[in-house]
Coordinates of C-alpha atoms and ligand atoms in Angstrom, one line a residue:
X1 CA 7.3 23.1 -23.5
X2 CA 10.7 22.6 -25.1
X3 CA 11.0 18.9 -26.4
X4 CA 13.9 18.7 -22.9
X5 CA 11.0 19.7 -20.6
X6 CA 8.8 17.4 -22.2
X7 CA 11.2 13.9 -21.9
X8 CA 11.5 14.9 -18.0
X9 CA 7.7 15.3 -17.5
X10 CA 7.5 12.2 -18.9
X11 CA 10.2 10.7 -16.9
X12 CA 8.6 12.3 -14.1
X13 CA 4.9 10.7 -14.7
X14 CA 6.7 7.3 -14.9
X15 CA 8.0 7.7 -11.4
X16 CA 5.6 9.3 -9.6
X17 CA 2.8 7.4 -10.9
X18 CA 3.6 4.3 -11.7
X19 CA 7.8 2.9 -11.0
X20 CA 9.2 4.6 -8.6
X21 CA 11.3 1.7 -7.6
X22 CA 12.8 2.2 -10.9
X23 CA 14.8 4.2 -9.9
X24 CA 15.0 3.4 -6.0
X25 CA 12.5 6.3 -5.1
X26 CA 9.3 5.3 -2.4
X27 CA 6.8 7.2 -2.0
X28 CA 4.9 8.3 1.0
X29 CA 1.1 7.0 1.3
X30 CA -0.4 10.1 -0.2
X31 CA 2.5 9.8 -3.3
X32 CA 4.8 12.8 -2.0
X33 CA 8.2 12.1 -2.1
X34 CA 11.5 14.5 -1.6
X35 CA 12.1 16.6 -4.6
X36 CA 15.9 16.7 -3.4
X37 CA 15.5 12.8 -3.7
X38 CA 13.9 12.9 -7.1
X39 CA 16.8 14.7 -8.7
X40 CA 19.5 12.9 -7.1
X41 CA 17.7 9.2 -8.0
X42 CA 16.8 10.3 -10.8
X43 CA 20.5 11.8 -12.4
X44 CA 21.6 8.2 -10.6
X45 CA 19.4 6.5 -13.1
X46 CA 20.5 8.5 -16.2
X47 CA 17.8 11.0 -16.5
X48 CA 19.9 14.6 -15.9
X49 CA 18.5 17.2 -14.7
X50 CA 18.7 20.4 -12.3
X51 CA 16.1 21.5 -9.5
X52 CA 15.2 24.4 -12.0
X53 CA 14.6 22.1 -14.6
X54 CA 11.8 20.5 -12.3
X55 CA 10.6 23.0 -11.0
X56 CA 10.3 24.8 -14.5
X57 CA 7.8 21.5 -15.7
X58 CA 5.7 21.7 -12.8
X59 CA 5.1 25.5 -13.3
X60 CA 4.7 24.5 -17.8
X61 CA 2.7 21.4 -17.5
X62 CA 0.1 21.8 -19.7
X63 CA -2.3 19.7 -17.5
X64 CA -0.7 20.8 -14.0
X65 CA 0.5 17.1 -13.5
X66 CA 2.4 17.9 -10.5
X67 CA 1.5 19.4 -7.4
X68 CA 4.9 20.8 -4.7
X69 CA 4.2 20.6 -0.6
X70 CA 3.3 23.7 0.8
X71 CA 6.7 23.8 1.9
X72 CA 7.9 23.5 -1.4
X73 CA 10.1 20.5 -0.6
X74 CA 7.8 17.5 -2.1
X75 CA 6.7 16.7 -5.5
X76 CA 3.7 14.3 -6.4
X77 CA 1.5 13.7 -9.5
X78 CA -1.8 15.1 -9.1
X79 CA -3.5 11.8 -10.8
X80 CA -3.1 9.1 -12.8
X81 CA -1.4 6.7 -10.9
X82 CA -1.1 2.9 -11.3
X83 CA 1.3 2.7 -7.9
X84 CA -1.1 2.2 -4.6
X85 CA -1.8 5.6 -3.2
X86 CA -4.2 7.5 -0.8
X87 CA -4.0 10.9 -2.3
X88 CA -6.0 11.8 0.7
X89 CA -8.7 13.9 -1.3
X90 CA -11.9 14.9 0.4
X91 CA -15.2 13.3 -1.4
X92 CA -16.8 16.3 -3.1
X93 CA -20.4 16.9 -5.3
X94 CA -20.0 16.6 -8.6
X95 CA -21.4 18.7 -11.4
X96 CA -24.3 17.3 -12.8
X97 CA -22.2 15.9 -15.5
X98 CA -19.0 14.6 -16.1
X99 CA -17.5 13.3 -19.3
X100 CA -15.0 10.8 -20.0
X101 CA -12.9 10.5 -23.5
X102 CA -11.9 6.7 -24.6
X103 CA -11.2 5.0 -28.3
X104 CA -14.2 4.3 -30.5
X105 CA -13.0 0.4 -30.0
X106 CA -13.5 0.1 -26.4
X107 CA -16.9 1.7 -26.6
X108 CA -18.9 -1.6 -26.5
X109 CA -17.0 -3.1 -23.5
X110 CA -17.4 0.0 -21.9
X111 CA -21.6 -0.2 -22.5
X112 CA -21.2 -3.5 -21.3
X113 CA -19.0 -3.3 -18.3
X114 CA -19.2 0.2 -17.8
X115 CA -15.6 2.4 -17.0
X116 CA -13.2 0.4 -15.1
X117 CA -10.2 1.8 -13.8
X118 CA -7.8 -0.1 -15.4
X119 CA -3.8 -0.3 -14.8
X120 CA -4.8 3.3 -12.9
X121 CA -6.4 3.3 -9.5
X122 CA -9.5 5.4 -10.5
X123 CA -11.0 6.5 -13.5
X124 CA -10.3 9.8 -14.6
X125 CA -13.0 12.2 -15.8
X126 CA -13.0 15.9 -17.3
X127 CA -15.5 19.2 -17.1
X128 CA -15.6 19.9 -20.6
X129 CA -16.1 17.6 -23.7
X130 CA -13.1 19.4 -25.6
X131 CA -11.2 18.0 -22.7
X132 CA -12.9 14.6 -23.1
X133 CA -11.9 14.7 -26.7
X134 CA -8.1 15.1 -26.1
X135 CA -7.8 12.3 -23.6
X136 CA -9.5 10.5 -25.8
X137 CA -7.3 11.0 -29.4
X138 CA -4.5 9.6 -27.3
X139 CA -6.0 6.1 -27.6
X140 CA -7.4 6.1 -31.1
X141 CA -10.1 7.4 -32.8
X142 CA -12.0 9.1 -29.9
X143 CA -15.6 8.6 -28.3
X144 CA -16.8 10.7 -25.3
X145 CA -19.4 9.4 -22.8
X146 CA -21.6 11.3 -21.1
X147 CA -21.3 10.7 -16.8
X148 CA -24.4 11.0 -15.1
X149 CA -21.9 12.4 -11.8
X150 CA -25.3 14.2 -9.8
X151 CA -27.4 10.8 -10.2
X152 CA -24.3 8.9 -9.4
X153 CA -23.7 10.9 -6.4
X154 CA -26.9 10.8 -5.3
X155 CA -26.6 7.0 -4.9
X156 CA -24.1 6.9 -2.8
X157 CA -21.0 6.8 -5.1
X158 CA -17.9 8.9 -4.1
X159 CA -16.2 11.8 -6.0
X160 CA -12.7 13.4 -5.7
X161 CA -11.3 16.4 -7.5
X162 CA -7.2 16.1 -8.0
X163 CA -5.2 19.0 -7.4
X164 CA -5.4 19.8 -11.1
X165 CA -9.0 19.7 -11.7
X166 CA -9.0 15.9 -12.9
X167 CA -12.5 14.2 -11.2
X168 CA -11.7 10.8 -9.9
X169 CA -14.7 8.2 -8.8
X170 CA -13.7 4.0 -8.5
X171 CA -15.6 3.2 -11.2
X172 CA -18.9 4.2 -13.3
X173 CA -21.8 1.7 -14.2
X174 CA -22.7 1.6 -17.4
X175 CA -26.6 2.5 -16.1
X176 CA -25.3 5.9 -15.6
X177 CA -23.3 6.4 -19.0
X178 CA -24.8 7.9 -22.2
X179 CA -23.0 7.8 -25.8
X180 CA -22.5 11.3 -27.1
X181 CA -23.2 11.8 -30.6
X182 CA -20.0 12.7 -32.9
X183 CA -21.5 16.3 -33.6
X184 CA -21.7 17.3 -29.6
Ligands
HQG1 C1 -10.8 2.5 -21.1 C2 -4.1 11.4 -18.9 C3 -12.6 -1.4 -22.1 C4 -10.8 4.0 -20.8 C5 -5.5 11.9 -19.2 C6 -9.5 4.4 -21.3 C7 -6.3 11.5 -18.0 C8 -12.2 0.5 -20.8 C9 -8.6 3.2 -21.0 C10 -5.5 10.4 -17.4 C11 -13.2 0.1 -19.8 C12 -7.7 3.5 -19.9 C13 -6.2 9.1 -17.5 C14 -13.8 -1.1 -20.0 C15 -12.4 2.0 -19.2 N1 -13.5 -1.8 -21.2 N2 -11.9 -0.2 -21.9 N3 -14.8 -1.6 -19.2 N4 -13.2 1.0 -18.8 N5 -11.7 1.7 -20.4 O1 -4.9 6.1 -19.9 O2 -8.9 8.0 -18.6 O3 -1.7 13.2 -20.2 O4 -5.6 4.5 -18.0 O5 -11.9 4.6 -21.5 O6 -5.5 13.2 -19.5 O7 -7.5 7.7 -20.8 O8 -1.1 11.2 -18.8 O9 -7.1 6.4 -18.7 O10 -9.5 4.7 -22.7 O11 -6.4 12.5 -17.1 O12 -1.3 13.5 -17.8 O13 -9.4 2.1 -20.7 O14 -4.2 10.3 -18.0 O15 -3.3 12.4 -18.4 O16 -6.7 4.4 -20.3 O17 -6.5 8.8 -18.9 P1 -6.0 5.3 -19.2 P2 -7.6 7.7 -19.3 P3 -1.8 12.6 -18.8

């Protein structure tokens, strides 16, 4: 992704996920909005760029951040959001286990507490350690947790899949959480 592409995914996360009254956009329950909106509010606000330009970093994004309408004429981030939104996601089983990458200094309050959602409106888990691993370097030094998702699951907690693969859940307890060791 050229270093353009990356400054408007970023811009885009910003307002799709979390201030879209920065730059007068709303949102619809689900976190759609008009793509034809976003470029016009957006260019308003100082951050140029064309249709092809969007549409170019939702076909690039590394993580598949956004998802387009079926009609093509929406845009909204497939997770991660602080703003208040009802993605609409069907609960589905979980692998047996899920993992979930943090900083090395929030591993004791997460043993303690177990993962809390915090600014975002779910906690985010990946498939893979290696994935684990990235989200986690871009806290600090990282630490990945193992998720217990099938014994979670089986009592009663909810899972979602995002559009791009991300597995969502309100929170995890720390009962069902279990340290990896570095060399895993
Ligand atoms: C931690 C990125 C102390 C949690 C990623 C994490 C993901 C606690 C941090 C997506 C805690 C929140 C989300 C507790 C959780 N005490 N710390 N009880 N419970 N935490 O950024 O999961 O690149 O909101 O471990 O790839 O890191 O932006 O969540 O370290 O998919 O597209 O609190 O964002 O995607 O951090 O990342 P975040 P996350 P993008």
């Amino acid at each position: 992704m050229s270093s353009n592409a990356t400054q408007l995914s970023k811009f885009l996360s910003f307002v799709l996920r979390h201030e879209p009254h920065s730059i007068g956009l709303v949102l619809d329950q689900q976190g759609w909005a008009p793509i034809e909106e976003v470029i016009a509010k957006g260019n308003a606000a100082g951050t140029p760029f064309s249709r092809a330009d969007l549409l170019d970093v939702v076909a690039t994004s590394d993580k598949k951040r956004f998802s387009l309408s079926d009609d093509g004429q929406r845009i909204r981030a497939a997770q991660g959001h602080s703003a208040v939104v009802d993605l609409g996601l069907s609960p589905r089983e979980p692998p047996g286990v899920l993992y979930h990458g943090t900083a090395t200094r929030f591993v004791d309050a997460i043993l303690l507490e177990g993962l809390k959602p915090q600014a975002r409106q779910q906690v985010h888990l990946s498939v893979d350690p290696a994935t684990a691993h990235r989200v986690g370097q871009r806290h600090g030094k990282p630490a990945i947790f193992k998720v217990e998702a099938a014994h979670m699951h089986s009592k009663g907690f909810a899972f979602f899949i995002a559009d791009n693969g991300v597995w969502l859940t309100d929170r995890v307890p720390s009962e069902f959480l279990v340290l990896s060791s570095p060399s895993e």
